[in-house]
């Protein structure tokens, strides 16, 4: 077979149909993979990629440094979190083989307790090897534990060569065959640094500055420019539901729903109490944009919620 063009939707379609011949199973895998991609993109749009093998042997979804879902001829490997998967699998009869690794050696068993972690960098990771034929009957059982794995894997480092192997063609194919929109990683949309990268770089510089002696810092301050440079960065934002914000603010009626104190000031624009609407389960962690998942906070409690989670 000639080498694959990773940016070609036609090549992506050809390989999907080769690896999963049954149309109903293929469409269900498309749905599962698309949902996993969108979830990883919400967590961190710069730390995932979709690799279409240039020889057409596999399609692999990577999160951070880890592979997450791998589709081969008539089979799929889904990496899950063992702790949330085990109780789900207890009473189910599924044609499933668990996979783990001891260094480079693959360990397979039908018993989840006999298999070590699949990936060294992600604790409690377990590989689930399944035939794709008929997978539409049971693949949904793996959604939660796969997302729990993604949440851990997103914290590992993604290598530049993984980004270079990203396939636009597969994303186009998924978008065409999935009922919703499928995300693209932010590095495919812009070569600008992300706001997260900018903030992390700033934190590192501040950390280094605090390690200097006071005299050293004062010496550097004398040589520093007083007007800060401007830098353009890229950022994904959530389009929040304005009706949720309005309802939560009306419910609070000017009182912080955490500390019970009145809003610290009134806004110049309309004289309304200044409170900020915070999502209890963050949108970036898959939380819903609903009244039930939102709370009105004063600025102090809002900062506490983000930067002092252990004591909030």
Tab-separated table of C-alpha atoms in Angstrom:
chain	number	residue	atom	x	y	z
A	1	UNK	CA	0.000	0.000	0.000
A	2	UNK	CA	1.249	3.482	-0.855
A	3	UNK	CA	2.030	5.747	2.055
A	4	UNK	CA	-0.918	7.569	3.570
A	5	UNK	CA	-1.484	11.313	3.369
A	6	UNK	CA	-2.423	12.239	6.938
A	7	UNK	CA	-4.204	15.371	5.711
A	8	UNK	CA	-6.460	13.501	3.284
A	9	UNK	CA	-10.042	12.751	4.340
A	10	UNK	CA	-10.214	10.160	1.543
A	11	UNK	CA	-7.227	8.273	2.960
A	12	UNK	CA	-8.731	8.519	6.453
A	13	UNK	CA	-12.020	7.064	5.219
A	14	UNK	CA	-10.228	4.272	3.348
A	15	UNK	CA	-8.263	3.246	6.456
A	16	UNK	CA	-11.268	3.446	8.784
A	17	UNK	CA	-13.227	1.161	6.423
A	18	UNK	CA	-10.263	-1.204	6.163
A	19	UNK	CA	-9.740	-1.430	9.936
A	20	UNK	CA	-13.458	-1.616	10.839
A	21	UNK	CA	-15.380	-3.158	7.904
A	22	UNK	CA	-18.787	-3.264	9.654
A	23	UNK	CA	-20.539	0.097	9.178
A	24	UNK	CA	-22.593	0.042	12.423
A	25	UNK	CA	-19.507	-0.795	14.506
A	26	UNK	CA	-17.446	1.796	12.649
A	27	UNK	CA	-19.973	4.584	13.308
A	28	UNK	CA	-20.070	3.707	17.022
A	29	UNK	CA	-16.269	3.830	17.240
A	30	UNK	CA	-16.372	7.216	15.457
A	31	UNK	CA	-18.771	8.472	18.138
A	32	UNK	CA	-16.666	7.086	21.004
A	33	UNK	CA	-13.410	8.481	19.601
A	34	UNK	CA	-14.959	11.894	18.833
A	35	UNK	CA	-16.313	12.220	22.380
A	36	UNK	CA	-12.915	11.287	23.843
A	37	UNK	CA	-11.170	13.877	21.639
A	38	UNK	CA	-13.602	16.625	22.601
A	39	UNK	CA	-13.132	15.802	26.296
A	40	UNK	CA	-9.326	15.929	26.030
A	41	UNK	CA	-9.582	19.205	24.106
A	42	UNK	CA	-11.633	20.756	26.920
A	43	UNK	CA	-8.964	19.740	29.445
A	44	UNK	CA	-6.015	20.987	27.382
A	45	UNK	CA	-6.214	21.714	23.660
A	46	UNK	CA	-2.455	21.675	23.191
A	47	UNK	CA	-1.761	18.203	24.617
A	48	UNK	CA	-3.380	15.634	22.326
A	49	UNK	CA	-2.988	14.370	18.789
A	50	UNK	CA	-4.540	11.862	16.403
A	51	UNK	CA	-2.046	9.735	14.509
A	52	UNK	CA	-2.973	8.034	11.224
A	53	UNK	CA	-0.187	5.541	10.545
A	54	UNK	CA	1.433	6.366	7.194
A	55	UNK	CA	1.278	2.657	6.282
A	56	UNK	CA	-2.402	2.424	7.197
A	57	UNK	CA	-1.928	-0.105	10.015
A	58	UNK	CA	-3.549	1.854	12.834
A	59	UNK	CA	-5.236	5.029	14.031
A	60	UNK	CA	-4.016	6.173	17.458
A	61	UNK	CA	-5.352	8.876	19.768
A	62	UNK	CA	-2.630	10.182	22.097
A	63	UNK	CA	-3.142	12.309	25.200
A	64	UNK	CA	-0.018	13.927	26.604
A	65	UNK	CA	2.748	11.331	26.340
A	66	UNK	CA	0.315	8.379	26.482
A	67	UNK	CA	-1.649	6.519	23.854
A	68	UNK	CA	-5.315	6.467	24.781
A	69	UNK	CA	-7.261	4.699	22.013
A	70	UNK	CA	-5.709	2.580	19.269
A	71	UNK	CA	-7.677	1.113	16.373
A	72	UNK	CA	-6.180	-1.779	14.418
A	73	UNK	CA	-7.620	-4.335	11.995
A	74	UNK	CA	-10.825	-5.670	13.614
A	75	UNK	CA	-9.783	-4.621	17.145
A	76	UNK	CA	-9.590	-1.582	19.400
A	77	UNK	CA	-7.460	-0.922	22.469
A	78	UNK	CA	-9.032	1.492	24.977
A	79	UNK	CA	-6.922	2.647	27.921
A	80	UNK	CA	-8.987	3.099	31.080
A	81	UNK	CA	-8.670	3.898	34.754
A	82	UNK	CA	-8.707	0.580	36.609
A	83	UNK	CA	-10.430	1.910	39.740
A	84	UNK	CA	-13.550	3.099	37.922
A	85	UNK	CA	-13.578	0.297	35.348
A	86	UNK	CA	-13.409	-2.668	37.733
A	87	UNK	CA	-16.845	-2.284	39.387
A	88	UNK	CA	-18.474	-1.694	35.987
A	89	UNK	CA	-16.971	-4.877	34.525
A	90	UNK	CA	-17.798	-7.095	37.504
A	91	UNK	CA	-21.113	-8.495	36.251
A	92	UNK	CA	-20.764	-7.939	32.508
A	93	UNK	CA	-19.995	-10.592	29.930
A	94	UNK	CA	-17.927	-8.837	27.258
A	95	UNK	CA	-15.326	-10.360	24.866
A	96	UNK	CA	-12.571	-8.425	26.608
A	97	UNK	CA	-8.869	-9.026	27.246
A	98	UNK	CA	-7.042	-6.783	29.719
A	99	UNK	CA	-3.525	-5.613	28.879
A	100	UNK	CA	-0.706	-4.376	31.068
A	101	UNK	CA	3.064	-4.102	30.756
A	102	UNK	CA	6.129	-5.113	32.701
A	103	UNK	CA	8.697	-2.942	30.993
A	104	UNK	CA	8.317	-3.874	27.285
A	105	UNK	CA	6.591	-7.200	27.910
A	106	UNK	CA	2.823	-7.283	27.293
A	107	UNK	CA	0.736	-9.063	29.931
A	108	UNK	CA	-2.742	-10.267	28.905
A	109	UNK	CA	-5.520	-11.770	31.008
A	110	UNK	CA	-9.298	-11.952	31.263
A	111	UNK	CA	-8.865	-11.165	34.966
A	112	UNK	CA	-8.278	-7.461	35.637
A	113	UNK	CA	-6.455	-8.237	38.914
A	114	UNK	CA	-3.817	-10.314	37.122
A	115	UNK	CA	-2.696	-7.460	34.873
A	116	UNK	CA	-0.196	-4.733	35.909
A	117	UNK	CA	-0.572	-1.078	34.927
A	118	UNK	CA	-0.510	-0.555	31.179
A	119	UNK	CA	1.462	2.711	31.191
A	120	UNK	CA	4.207	3.565	33.677
A	121	UNK	CA	3.552	7.300	33.695
A	122	UNK	CA	-0.166	6.929	34.503
A	123	UNK	CA	-1.093	5.073	37.696
A	124	UNK	CA	-3.996	2.582	37.554
A	125	UNK	CA	-4.017	2.544	33.735
A	126	UNK	CA	-5.398	-0.649	32.208
A	127	UNK	CA	-5.623	-1.616	28.540
A	128	UNK	CA	-8.908	-3.061	27.260
A	129	UNK	CA	-8.567	-5.037	24.039
A	130	UNK	CA	-11.882	-5.581	22.234
A	131	UNK	CA	-13.031	-6.878	18.843
A	132	UNK	CA	-14.636	-4.088	16.822
A	133	UNK	CA	-17.314	-6.329	15.329
A	134	UNK	CA	-20.454	-5.813	17.422
A	135	UNK	CA	-18.725	-3.268	19.659
A	136	UNK	CA	-21.747	-0.952	19.493
A	137	UNK	CA	-23.381	-3.268	22.072
A	138	UNK	CA	-20.885	-2.526	24.863
A	139	UNK	CA	-18.393	0.255	24.077
A	140	UNK	CA	-20.401	2.794	26.111
A	141	UNK	CA	-19.457	0.911	29.294
A	142	UNK	CA	-15.904	2.246	28.840
A	143	UNK	CA	-16.735	5.971	28.525
A	144	UNK	CA	-16.344	6.972	32.184
A	145	UNK	CA	-13.147	5.031	32.928
A	146	UNK	CA	-11.573	6.174	29.648
A	147	UNK	CA	-12.308	9.802	30.553
A	148	UNK	CA	-10.776	9.241	34.009
A	149	UNK	CA	-7.626	7.978	32.287
A	150	UNK	CA	-7.590	10.985	29.949
A	151	UNK	CA	-7.793	13.310	32.959
A	152	UNK	CA	-4.544	11.802	34.301
A	153	UNK	CA	-2.760	11.394	30.965
A	154	UNK	CA	-3.307	15.058	30.049
A	155	UNK	CA	-0.779	15.944	32.773
A	156	UNK	CA	2.052	14.111	30.990
A	157	UNK	CA	4.315	15.822	28.471
A	158	UNK	CA	3.560	15.554	24.759
A	159	UNK	CA	6.578	15.234	22.480
A	160	UNK	CA	6.997	17.453	19.374
A	161	UNK	CA	7.078	14.412	17.061
A	162	UNK	CA	3.626	13.415	18.323
A	163	UNK	CA	2.233	16.772	17.224
A	164	UNK	CA	3.957	16.398	13.865
A	165	UNK	CA	2.122	13.082	13.330
A	166	UNK	CA	-1.311	14.658	13.852
A	167	UNK	CA	-3.816	13.814	11.105
A	168	UNK	CA	-6.134	16.567	9.876
A	169	UNK	CA	-7.680	14.037	7.532
A	170	UNK	CA	-8.981	11.873	10.367
A	171	UNK	CA	-10.443	14.925	12.140
A	172	UNK	CA	-12.276	15.842	8.918
A	173	UNK	CA	-13.533	12.267	8.567
A	174	UNK	CA	-14.784	12.186	12.165
A	175	UNK	CA	-16.509	15.558	11.757
A	176	UNK	CA	-18.252	14.331	8.607
A	177	UNK	CA	-19.493	11.131	10.267
A	178	UNK	CA	-20.177	12.335	13.823
A	179	UNK	CA	-23.401	14.081	14.814
A	180	UNK	CA	-21.529	16.969	16.477
A	181	UNK	CA	-18.395	19.036	15.998
A	182	UNK	CA	-14.981	17.420	16.545
A	183	UNK	CA	-12.241	19.641	17.968
A	184	UNK	CA	-8.831	20.319	16.459
A	185	UNK	CA	-5.811	20.844	18.732
A	186	UNK	CA	-4.902	24.471	19.233
A	187	UNK	CA	-1.420	24.025	17.704
A	188	UNK	CA	-3.124	23.142	14.408
A	189	UNK	CA	-5.028	26.422	14.419
A	190	UNK	CA	-2.261	28.842	15.366
A	191	UNK	CA	1.471	28.927	15.950
A	192	UNK	CA	1.056	31.461	18.752
A	193	UNK	CA	1.828	30.367	22.328
A	194	UNK	CA	-1.270	29.561	24.361
A	195	UNK	CA	-2.299	31.585	27.399
A	196	UNK	CA	-1.489	28.537	29.562
A	197	UNK	CA	2.045	28.363	28.147
A	198	UNK	CA	2.464	32.104	28.749
A	199	UNK	CA	1.245	31.843	32.362
A	200	UNK	CA	3.458	28.823	33.117
A	201	UNK	CA	6.485	30.647	31.707
A	202	UNK	CA	5.648	33.697	33.833
A	203	UNK	CA	5.285	31.530	36.973
A	204	UNK	CA	8.696	29.981	36.318
A	205	UNK	CA	10.324	33.404	35.958
A	206	UNK	CA	8.690	34.643	39.173
A	207	UNK	CA	9.868	31.512	40.996
A	208	UNK	CA	13.437	32.169	39.836
A	209	UNK	CA	13.178	35.821	40.836
A	210	UNK	CA	12.059	34.922	44.366
A	211	UNK	CA	15.096	32.668	44.807
A	212	UNK	CA	17.442	35.615	44.236
A	213	UNK	CA	18.700	37.660	47.152
A	214	UNK	CA	17.073	41.050	47.683
A	215	UNK	CA	20.237	42.847	46.547
A	216	UNK	CA	20.343	40.827	43.319
A	217	UNK	CA	16.693	41.599	42.593
A	218	UNK	CA	17.209	45.309	43.228
A	219	UNK	CA	20.221	45.254	40.924
A	220	UNK	CA	18.132	43.678	38.145
A	221	UNK	CA	15.287	46.126	38.771
A	222	UNK	CA	17.618	49.060	38.101
A	223	UNK	CA	18.359	47.624	34.638
A	224	UNK	CA	14.766	46.677	33.840
A	225	UNK	CA	12.514	48.558	31.433
A	226	UNK	CA	9.531	50.212	33.109
A	227	UNK	CA	7.074	49.723	30.262
A	228	UNK	CA	6.108	46.032	29.856
A	229	UNK	CA	6.290	44.405	26.441
A	230	UNK	CA	3.058	43.249	24.856
A	231	UNK	CA	2.746	39.684	23.600
A	232	UNK	CA	-0.009	38.103	21.523
A	233	UNK	CA	-1.187	34.692	22.723
A	234	UNK	CA	-3.964	32.305	21.700
A	235	UNK	CA	-6.739	31.034	23.917
A	236	UNK	CA	-9.871	28.911	23.696
A	237	UNK	CA	-12.814	30.266	25.668
A	238	UNK	CA	-16.194	28.785	26.562
A	239	UNK	CA	-19.312	30.497	25.235
A	240	UNK	CA	-21.200	30.560	28.515
A	241	UNK	CA	-24.990	30.590	28.621
A	242	UNK	CA	-26.017	34.171	29.560
A	243	UNK	CA	-29.300	32.909	31.053
A	244	UNK	CA	-27.386	30.764	33.552
A	245	UNK	CA	-25.339	33.783	34.643
A	246	UNK	CA	-28.433	35.994	34.926
A	247	UNK	CA	-30.393	33.416	36.951
A	248	UNK	CA	-27.527	32.715	39.363
A	249	UNK	CA	-26.927	36.428	40.000
A	250	UNK	CA	-30.627	36.958	40.594
A	251	UNK	CA	-30.697	33.995	42.982
A	252	UNK	CA	-27.773	35.439	44.969
A	253	UNK	CA	-29.435	38.867	45.200
A	254	UNK	CA	-26.138	40.634	45.913
A	255	UNK	CA	-24.978	38.134	48.585
A	256	UNK	CA	-21.938	35.888	48.071
A	257	UNK	CA	-23.212	32.313	48.114
A	258	UNK	CA	-20.008	31.109	49.820
A	259	UNK	CA	-19.190	33.537	52.637
A	260	UNK	CA	-22.659	35.093	52.986
A	261	UNK	CA	-21.350	38.669	52.806
A	262	UNK	CA	-22.670	41.424	50.558
A	263	UNK	CA	-20.934	42.145	47.270
A	264	UNK	CA	-17.915	44.406	47.954
A	265	UNK	CA	-19.076	47.214	45.633
A	266	UNK	CA	-21.622	48.284	43.038
A	267	UNK	CA	-20.686	48.351	39.349
A	268	UNK	CA	-20.406	51.768	37.695
A	269	UNK	CA	-22.199	50.624	34.566
A	270	UNK	CA	-25.551	49.794	36.149
A	271	UNK	CA	-25.222	50.031	39.939
A	272	UNK	CA	-25.676	46.260	40.406
A	273	UNK	CA	-23.741	44.316	43.102
A	274	UNK	CA	-20.442	42.915	41.809
A	275	UNK	CA	-20.431	39.122	42.086
A	276	UNK	CA	-18.774	36.570	39.792
A	277	UNK	CA	-20.415	33.365	38.589
A	278	UNK	CA	-18.218	30.322	39.246
A	279	UNK	CA	-18.779	26.764	37.981
A	280	UNK	CA	-18.536	24.234	40.825
A	281	UNK	CA	-17.283	21.535	38.467
A	282	UNK	CA	-15.185	23.651	36.076
A	283	UNK	CA	-16.182	23.757	32.415
A	284	UNK	CA	-12.567	22.842	31.635
A	285	UNK	CA	-13.088	19.574	33.530
A	286	UNK	CA	-16.305	18.691	31.755
A	287	UNK	CA	-18.703	20.499	34.103
A	288	UNK	CA	-22.120	21.545	32.817
A	289	UNK	CA	-23.094	25.138	32.148
A	290	UNK	CA	-26.198	24.947	34.350
A	291	UNK	CA	-27.739	26.800	37.276
A	292	UNK	CA	-27.172	23.759	39.497
A	293	UNK	CA	-23.436	23.745	38.697
A	294	UNK	CA	-22.956	27.480	39.229
A	295	UNK	CA	-22.553	29.715	42.254
A	296	UNK	CA	-22.281	33.504	42.698
A	297	UNK	CA	-19.112	34.520	44.556
A	298	UNK	CA	-17.448	37.679	45.760
A	299	UNK	CA	-13.993	38.254	44.174
A	300	UNK	CA	-12.202	36.975	47.288
A	301	UNK	CA	-14.137	33.699	47.434
A	302	UNK	CA	-13.762	33.293	43.668
A	303	UNK	CA	-9.964	33.511	43.918
A	304	UNK	CA	-10.125	31.143	46.904
A	305	UNK	CA	-12.072	28.628	44.782
A	306	UNK	CA	-9.381	28.660	42.091
A	307	UNK	CA	-6.154	29.053	44.055
A	308	UNK	CA	-6.933	27.547	47.466
A	309	UNK	CA	-8.962	24.462	46.603
A	310	UNK	CA	-7.706	22.513	49.625
A	311	UNK	CA	-9.221	25.037	52.048
A	312	UNK	CA	-12.184	26.266	50.001
